[in-house]
């Protein structure tokens, strides 16, 4: 079994690269060890380069590029599959409990900053402790679970060979080049190889990536059919009373992501515990306390589920993209908590790198040698 490109990793990064390469007419094979374990399933789906207040530089440029691609990218996936992705440019409110005077520039005050009155008008139901915050209308969200399912369906529709349940056991190397990949059931060869195995990448290659565990949970907001406020979306669900969530809340120690159906995602812990699985009482309590403090109406919601995942972290919290120690192996790993946001840009730029030898000016900031 051979192909033009063999992608190791069937999560959102591997699939986004496969989509772009397949759309450009190449033959692609994707090896996926365990699709449900992919980090994308454990994310909240925030598209938040502004709310994260990334400093100027390569990471900021990459994140803003990817956010700008999202609308067309998800529309393309939905067109190919007929499946929803849950993309929603709902905006993000970043509330604070104390005014950070030294951090508010005149530009922020005139454009993004909301004082106490304005932020409580923007989002009713916030804690009385909230004294202000920022409004980022260009940020938003995507339903990560819907997205990865639709993306997976899209690449299969385009003829990508998807080998699910296959664990890469060995990289075959000869004369400083990759000559093949041994999996649970196959020996595979390709002209070019791409590593996109997320938090597990170091099992195959000594790249500086380590897992960072995140615990999350979901609750259901009450929905009614009358005396309620419409979400101003195509979805007809409405929230009880004026205290409803119509945008993401990006708090100082929590984030709260409302879906259109009233489901609300609360996250996330950040734990250096290796691949230790499972939710903990301490982690879930921490999430609930922080979320209810920020948005008290959550204390009356219904608890739906809780889960965890492993983010692929690097020391500088930036991905590793492009060349590797082997000339025919390309890296697309280490996206940490921005894997969902960076999926469209990663697919586009890796395809340009492989097929056109074109890269943006800031590409070197993501090289593995750094």
Short mmCIF file of C-alpha atoms in Angstrom, two decimals:
data_model
loop_
_atom_site.label_atom_id
_atom_site.label_comp_id
_atom_site.label_asym_id
_atom_site.label_seq_id
_atom_site.Cartn_x
_atom_site.Cartn_y
_atom_site.Cartn_z
CA UNK A 1 0.00 0.00 0.00
CA UNK A 2 1.59 3.28 -1.10
CA UNK A 3 0.55 6.90 -1.56
CA UNK A 4 1.97 10.33 -2.32
CA UNK A 5 1.65 11.32 1.34
CA UNK A 6 1.36 9.22 4.46
CA UNK A 7 0.05 11.10 7.50
CA UNK A 8 0.65 9.63 10.93
CA UNK A 9 -2.16 10.96 13.13
CA UNK A 10 -5.90 11.02 12.53
CA UNK A 11 -6.83 13.97 14.73
CA UNK A 12 -7.89 17.40 13.52
CA UNK A 13 -4.38 18.43 12.43
CA UNK A 14 -3.72 15.27 10.44
CA UNK A 15 -7.19 15.42 8.88
CA UNK A 16 -6.89 19.11 7.98
CA UNK A 17 -3.62 18.41 6.14
CA UNK A 18 -5.20 15.40 4.42
CA UNK A 19 -8.13 17.54 3.30
CA UNK A 20 -5.91 20.19 1.72
CA UNK A 21 -3.62 17.67 0.02
CA UNK A 22 -6.58 15.68 -1.33
CA UNK A 23 -8.23 18.83 -2.68
CA UNK A 24 -5.00 19.48 -4.58
CA UNK A 25 -5.21 16.11 -6.30
CA UNK A 26 -2.73 14.00 -4.35
CA UNK A 27 -3.13 10.47 -3.01
CA UNK A 28 -3.17 10.48 0.79
CA UNK A 29 -3.21 7.80 3.49
CA UNK A 30 -3.94 8.62 7.14
CA UNK A 31 -3.02 6.33 10.02
CA UNK A 32 -5.26 6.83 13.06
CA UNK A 33 -4.52 4.97 16.27
CA UNK A 34 -7.67 5.89 18.19
CA UNK A 35 -9.93 8.58 16.73
CA UNK A 36 -12.01 9.10 19.93
CA UNK A 37 -8.79 9.83 21.87
CA UNK A 38 -7.82 12.71 19.59
CA UNK A 39 -7.33 15.98 21.47
CA UNK A 40 -10.00 17.68 19.33
CA UNK A 41 -12.73 15.69 21.08
CA UNK A 42 -11.68 17.09 24.44
CA UNK A 43 -11.53 20.73 23.36
CA UNK A 44 -14.09 23.52 23.76
CA UNK A 45 -13.75 24.79 20.20
CA UNK A 46 -12.86 28.41 21.01
CA UNK A 47 -11.42 30.53 18.22
CA UNK A 48 -9.86 33.12 20.46
CA UNK A 49 -6.62 34.74 19.23
CA UNK A 50 -7.78 38.13 20.51
CA UNK A 51 -9.14 36.92 23.83
CA UNK A 52 -5.88 35.09 24.52
CA UNK A 53 -4.08 38.42 24.01
CA UNK A 54 -1.24 36.81 22.08
CA UNK A 55 1.79 39.10 21.82
CA UNK A 56 2.82 40.38 18.37
CA UNK A 57 4.88 37.84 16.49
CA UNK A 58 4.70 34.62 14.51
CA UNK A 59 2.15 32.87 16.73
CA UNK A 60 -0.21 35.82 16.60
CA UNK A 61 0.07 36.01 12.81
CA UNK A 62 -0.55 32.29 12.42
CA UNK A 63 -3.59 32.37 14.71
CA UNK A 64 -5.13 35.39 13.02
CA UNK A 65 -4.57 33.81 9.61
CA UNK A 66 -6.32 30.65 10.72
CA UNK A 67 -9.26 32.52 12.22
CA UNK A 68 -9.69 34.40 8.94
CA UNK A 69 -9.89 31.08 7.06
CA UNK A 70 -12.49 29.50 9.32
CA UNK A 71 -15.73 30.66 7.72
CA UNK A 72 -14.82 29.49 4.20
CA UNK A 73 -13.07 26.37 5.49
CA UNK A 74 -16.04 25.11 7.48
CA UNK A 75 -18.42 26.04 4.65
CA UNK A 76 -16.30 23.92 2.31
CA UNK A 77 -16.41 20.95 4.68
CA UNK A 78 -20.16 21.31 5.11
CA UNK A 79 -20.61 21.49 1.32
CA UNK A 80 -18.59 18.31 0.75
CA UNK A 81 -20.35 16.31 3.47
CA UNK A 82 -23.72 17.91 4.17
CA UNK A 83 -22.77 17.73 7.85
CA UNK A 84 -22.72 20.66 10.31
CA UNK A 85 -19.53 21.95 11.90
CA UNK A 86 -21.08 24.30 14.46
CA UNK A 87 -19.02 27.31 13.34
CA UNK A 88 -20.36 30.40 15.12
CA UNK A 89 -18.80 33.87 15.08
CA UNK A 90 -20.49 34.69 18.35
CA UNK A 91 -17.76 36.93 19.77
CA UNK A 92 -15.97 36.53 23.10
CA UNK A 93 -16.34 38.54 26.30
CA UNK A 94 -13.31 38.51 28.62
CA UNK A 95 -14.54 39.69 32.05
CA UNK A 96 -12.22 40.73 34.90
CA UNK A 97 -12.71 41.17 38.64
CA UNK A 98 -10.27 44.09 38.91
CA UNK A 99 -9.49 46.83 36.40
CA UNK A 100 -5.92 46.29 35.10
CA UNK A 101 -5.17 50.00 34.68
CA UNK A 102 -1.60 49.48 33.58
CA UNK A 103 -2.69 47.17 30.76
CA UNK A 104 -5.43 49.31 29.20
CA UNK A 105 -4.11 51.31 26.28
CA UNK A 106 -6.04 54.27 24.81
CA UNK A 107 -6.81 52.07 21.79
CA UNK A 108 -8.26 49.33 24.01
CA UNK A 109 -10.35 51.83 25.92
CA UNK A 110 -11.82 53.26 22.76
CA UNK A 111 -12.44 49.95 21.00
CA UNK A 112 -12.42 46.74 23.05
CA UNK A 113 -12.79 47.72 26.71
CA UNK A 114 -16.21 47.47 28.40
CA UNK A 115 -16.78 49.22 31.71
CA UNK A 116 -18.97 47.71 34.44
CA UNK A 117 -22.25 48.93 32.98
CA UNK A 118 -21.37 48.00 29.41
CA UNK A 119 -20.19 44.47 30.17
CA UNK A 120 -23.29 43.65 32.23
CA UNK A 121 -25.43 44.95 29.38
CA UNK A 122 -23.45 42.88 26.89
CA UNK A 123 -23.85 39.74 29.03
CA UNK A 124 -26.64 39.74 31.61
CA UNK A 125 -26.17 37.36 34.54
CA UNK A 126 -22.48 37.99 35.12
CA UNK A 127 -21.25 38.05 38.69
CA UNK A 128 -21.54 41.40 40.50
CA UNK A 129 -17.80 41.00 41.11
CA UNK A 130 -17.15 41.64 37.41
CA UNK A 131 -16.01 45.25 37.02
CA UNK A 132 -15.30 45.29 33.29
CA UNK A 133 -13.66 43.37 30.51
CA UNK A 134 -13.01 43.19 26.81
CA UNK A 135 -15.30 42.47 23.87
CA UNK A 136 -13.80 40.65 20.87
CA UNK A 137 -16.50 40.40 18.18
CA UNK A 138 -14.18 38.72 15.67
CA UNK A 139 -13.47 35.74 17.92
CA UNK A 140 -15.91 32.86 18.16
CA UNK A 141 -16.22 29.11 18.31
CA UNK A 142 -16.80 25.89 16.46
CA UNK A 143 -18.39 22.72 17.82
CA UNK A 144 -15.21 20.65 17.88
CA UNK A 145 -16.97 17.30 18.01
CA UNK A 146 -19.16 18.12 15.02
CA UNK A 147 -16.16 19.53 13.18
CA UNK A 148 -13.88 16.52 13.51
CA UNK A 149 -16.68 14.17 12.45
CA UNK A 150 -17.46 16.29 9.40
CA UNK A 151 -13.77 16.68 8.57
CA UNK A 152 -13.22 12.94 8.81
CA UNK A 153 -16.18 12.36 6.49
CA UNK A 154 -14.88 14.99 4.06
CA UNK A 155 -11.46 13.40 3.61
CA UNK A 156 -13.02 10.00 3.08
CA UNK A 157 -15.35 11.50 0.47
CA UNK A 158 -12.29 12.84 -1.33
CA UNK A 159 -10.68 9.41 -1.52
CA UNK A 160 -8.25 9.60 1.38
CA UNK A 161 -7.40 6.14 2.71
CA UNK A 162 -8.09 6.17 6.45
CA UNK A 163 -6.61 3.32 8.46
CA UNK A 164 -8.35 3.44 11.84
CA UNK A 165 -7.13 1.47 14.85
CA UNK A 166 -3.59 1.26 13.50
CA UNK A 167 -0.75 2.10 15.86
CA UNK A 168 2.60 3.07 14.38
CA UNK A 169 5.11 0.63 15.83
CA UNK A 170 8.27 1.64 14.01
CA UNK A 171 9.68 4.23 11.66
CA UNK A 172 11.99 2.57 9.16
CA UNK A 173 15.03 4.77 8.49
CA UNK A 174 17.77 4.21 5.95
CA UNK A 175 20.47 6.63 4.78
CA UNK A 176 18.96 9.39 6.96
CA UNK A 177 15.57 9.13 5.22
CA UNK A 178 12.30 7.56 6.21
CA UNK A 179 11.67 4.51 4.04
CA UNK A 180 8.54 3.09 5.61
CA UNK A 181 6.20 2.85 8.56
CA UNK A 182 5.32 -0.35 10.38
CA UNK A 183 1.87 -0.40 12.02
CA UNK A 184 -0.10 -3.03 13.89
CA UNK A 185 -1.08 -4.73 10.62
CA UNK A 186 0.78 -3.07 7.74
CA UNK A 187 4.12 -2.04 6.33
CA UNK A 188 3.46 1.23 4.50
CA UNK A 189 5.57 3.26 2.10
CA UNK A 190 5.11 6.73 0.70
CA UNK A 191 6.99 9.43 -1.16
CA UNK A 192 6.55 11.85 1.75
CA UNK A 193 5.59 11.39 5.41
CA UNK A 194 3.89 13.76 7.85
CA UNK A 195 3.95 13.40 11.63
CA UNK A 196 0.78 14.74 13.27
CA UNK A 197 0.43 12.49 16.31
CA UNK A 198 -0.24 15.17 18.91
CA UNK A 199 0.70 14.50 22.52
CA UNK A 200 2.03 11.04 21.60
CA UNK A 201 4.59 12.31 19.07
CA UNK A 202 7.62 11.64 21.28
CA UNK A 203 6.86 7.93 21.18
CA UNK A 204 7.99 7.98 17.54
CA UNK A 205 10.46 10.82 17.31
CA UNK A 206 12.48 12.71 19.95
CA UNK A 207 10.57 15.97 19.49
CA UNK A 208 10.19 18.25 22.56
CA UNK A 209 6.48 17.60 23.11
CA UNK A 210 4.81 16.52 26.32
CA UNK A 211 1.17 15.92 27.32
CA UNK A 212 -0.72 18.49 29.35
CA UNK A 213 -3.93 17.12 30.73
CA UNK A 214 -7.12 19.15 30.68
CA UNK A 215 -10.33 18.26 32.49
CA UNK A 216 -13.65 19.67 31.26
CA UNK A 217 -17.37 19.34 31.81
CA UNK A 218 -20.66 20.25 30.18
CA UNK A 219 -23.97 21.47 31.59
CA UNK A 220 -27.37 22.15 30.04
CA UNK A 221 -28.98 25.56 30.33
CA UNK A 222 -32.79 25.56 30.79
CA UNK A 223 -34.72 26.05 27.56
CA UNK A 224 -38.33 27.19 27.20
CA UNK A 225 -40.62 28.00 24.29
CA UNK A 226 -42.05 31.29 25.53
CA UNK A 227 -41.10 34.44 27.48
CA UNK A 228 -37.57 34.05 26.27
CA UNK A 229 -34.88 35.70 24.20
CA UNK A 230 -33.97 34.34 20.77
CA UNK A 231 -30.31 33.54 20.14
CA UNK A 232 -30.41 35.34 16.77
CA UNK A 233 -29.17 32.23 15.01
CA UNK A 234 -30.73 29.73 12.64
CA UNK A 235 -31.31 27.47 15.62
CA UNK A 236 -34.72 28.01 17.19
CA UNK A 237 -33.70 27.20 20.77
CA UNK A 238 -34.25 29.99 23.27
CA UNK A 239 -33.03 30.57 26.79
CA UNK A 240 -35.17 31.15 29.86
CA UNK A 241 -35.12 34.77 31.14
CA UNK A 242 -32.76 37.53 30.05
CA UNK A 243 -29.84 35.71 31.62
CA UNK A 244 -28.75 33.62 28.67
CA UNK A 245 -25.38 33.06 27.05
CA UNK A 246 -24.96 34.26 23.48
CA UNK A 247 -21.18 34.56 23.43
CA UNK A 248 -18.15 32.84 24.93
CA UNK A 249 -16.98 34.01 28.37
CA UNK A 250 -13.20 33.95 28.65
CA UNK A 251 -12.58 34.49 32.35
CA UNK A 252 -9.39 34.90 34.32
CA UNK A 253 -9.47 31.29 35.55
CA UNK A 254 -12.18 29.64 33.48
CA UNK A 255 -13.86 29.72 30.10
CA UNK A 256 -17.53 29.11 29.39
CA UNK A 257 -18.59 28.18 25.86
CA UNK A 258 -22.33 28.08 25.05
CA UNK A 259 -23.60 25.95 22.19
CA UNK A 260 -26.70 26.89 20.24
CA UNK A 261 -28.72 24.06 21.77
CA UNK A 262 -28.17 25.27 25.34
CA UNK A 263 -25.28 22.97 26.09
CA UNK A 264 -22.46 24.84 27.85
CA UNK A 265 -18.82 23.70 27.92
CA UNK A 266 -16.74 24.63 30.98
CA UNK A 267 -12.99 24.30 31.04
CA UNK A 268 -10.29 23.60 31.59
CA UNK A 269 -7.63 22.46 34.00
CA UNK A 270 -3.97 22.43 32.95
CA UNK A 271 -2.06 19.59 34.59
CA UNK A 272 1.45 18.23 34.18
CA UNK A 273 0.61 14.64 35.09
CA UNK A 274 1.78 12.77 32.01
CA UNK A 275 -0.83 10.46 30.51
CA UNK A 276 -2.67 9.94 33.80
CA UNK A 277 -6.28 9.35 32.75
CA UNK A 278 -9.53 10.24 34.45
CA UNK A 279 -11.42 13.12 35.99
CA UNK A 280 -10.71 14.04 39.60
CA UNK A 281 -13.01 15.56 42.23
CA UNK A 282 -10.52 18.38 42.72
CA UNK A 283 -10.40 19.19 39.01
CA UNK A 284 -14.17 19.19 38.53
CA UNK A 285 -14.73 21.19 41.72
CA UNK A 286 -12.19 23.77 40.56
CA UNK A 287 -13.99 24.13 37.22
CA UNK A 288 -17.46 24.45 38.74
CA UNK A 289 -16.43 26.96 41.39
CA UNK A 290 -14.67 29.23 38.89
CA UNK A 291 -17.49 29.04 36.34
CA UNK A 292 -20.29 29.67 38.85
CA UNK A 293 -18.38 32.56 40.36
CA UNK A 294 -18.15 34.18 36.91
CA UNK A 295 -21.67 33.33 35.73
CA UNK A 296 -23.92 32.44 38.73
CA UNK A 297 -26.91 31.15 36.67
CA UNK A 298 -24.82 28.02 35.99
CA UNK A 299 -25.52 26.75 39.52
CA UNK A 300 -29.08 25.92 38.45
CA UNK A 301 -28.09 23.99 35.32
CA UNK A 302 -28.06 20.23 34.73
CA UNK A 303 -24.69 18.47 34.77
CA UNK A 304 -24.37 16.48 31.54
CA UNK A 305 -20.89 14.97 31.35
CA UNK A 306 -17.25 15.36 32.25
CA UNK A 307 -14.14 14.28 30.38
CA UNK A 308 -10.43 14.87 29.93
CA UNK A 309 -7.85 15.04 27.16
CA UNK A 310 -4.14 15.49 26.55
CA UNK A 311 -2.88 18.63 24.83
CA UNK A 312 0.41 18.36 22.90
CA UNK A 313 2.51 21.04 24.63
CA UNK A 314 5.88 22.55 23.80
CA UNK A 315 8.03 24.70 26.07
CA UNK A 316 7.11 27.92 24.27
CA UNK A 317 3.49 26.82 23.61
CA UNK A 318 4.00 27.12 19.84
CA UNK A 319 3.61 24.30 17.30
CA UNK A 320 6.43 22.61 15.44
CA UNK A 321 5.84 22.90 11.71
CA UNK A 322 7.79 22.03 8.59
CA UNK A 323 11.08 20.23 8.14
CA UNK A 324 12.45 17.48 10.39
CA UNK A 325 15.80 15.69 10.79
CA UNK A 326 14.72 13.56 7.80
CA UNK A 327 14.27 15.24 4.40
CA UNK A 328 11.07 13.37 3.51
CA UNK A 329 9.38 13.73 6.91
CA UNK A 330 7.36 16.87 7.71
CA UNK A 331 6.28 17.84 11.23
CA UNK A 332 2.91 19.24 12.26
CA UNK A 333 2.83 18.74 16.02
CA UNK A 334 2.72 20.62 19.32
CA UNK A 335 -0.36 22.78 18.79
CA UNK A 336 -1.11 22.72 22.54
CA UNK A 337 -4.48 24.39 23.24
CA UNK A 338 -4.77 25.95 19.75
CA UNK A 339 -5.22 22.81 17.67
CA UNK A 340 -8.83 23.61 16.77
CA UNK A 341 -8.05 27.22 15.92
CA UNK A 342 -4.94 26.40 13.88
CA UNK A 343 -6.36 23.48 11.87
CA UNK A 344 -7.22 25.36 8.64
CA UNK A 345 -3.97 27.34 8.56
CA UNK A 346 -1.90 24.25 9.33
CA UNK A 347 -3.52 22.33 6.48
CA UNK A 348 -3.00 25.22 4.06
CA UNK A 349 0.60 26.03 5.01
CA UNK A 350 1.80 22.43 5.22
CA UNK A 351 0.32 21.73 1.77
CA UNK A 352 2.04 24.85 0.38
CA UNK A 353 5.29 23.77 2.02
CA UNK A 354 5.09 20.27 0.53
CA UNK A 355 3.73 21.04 -2.93
CA UNK A 356 5.05 24.52 -3.66
CA UNK A 357 8.00 24.94 -1.28
CA UNK A 358 6.27 28.15 -0.19
CA UNK A 359 6.24 29.37 3.39
CA UNK A 360 5.28 32.63 5.12
CA UNK A 361 7.94 34.99 6.44
CA UNK A 362 7.39 33.83 10.02
CA UNK A 363 7.72 30.10 9.25
CA UNK A 364 11.16 29.74 10.84
CA UNK A 365 9.67 30.59 14.26
CA UNK A 366 8.04 27.12 14.21
CA UNK A 367 11.05 25.07 13.12
CA UNK A 368 11.92 22.02 15.20
CA UNK A 369 15.49 23.18 15.82
CA UNK A 370 14.41 26.14 17.93
#
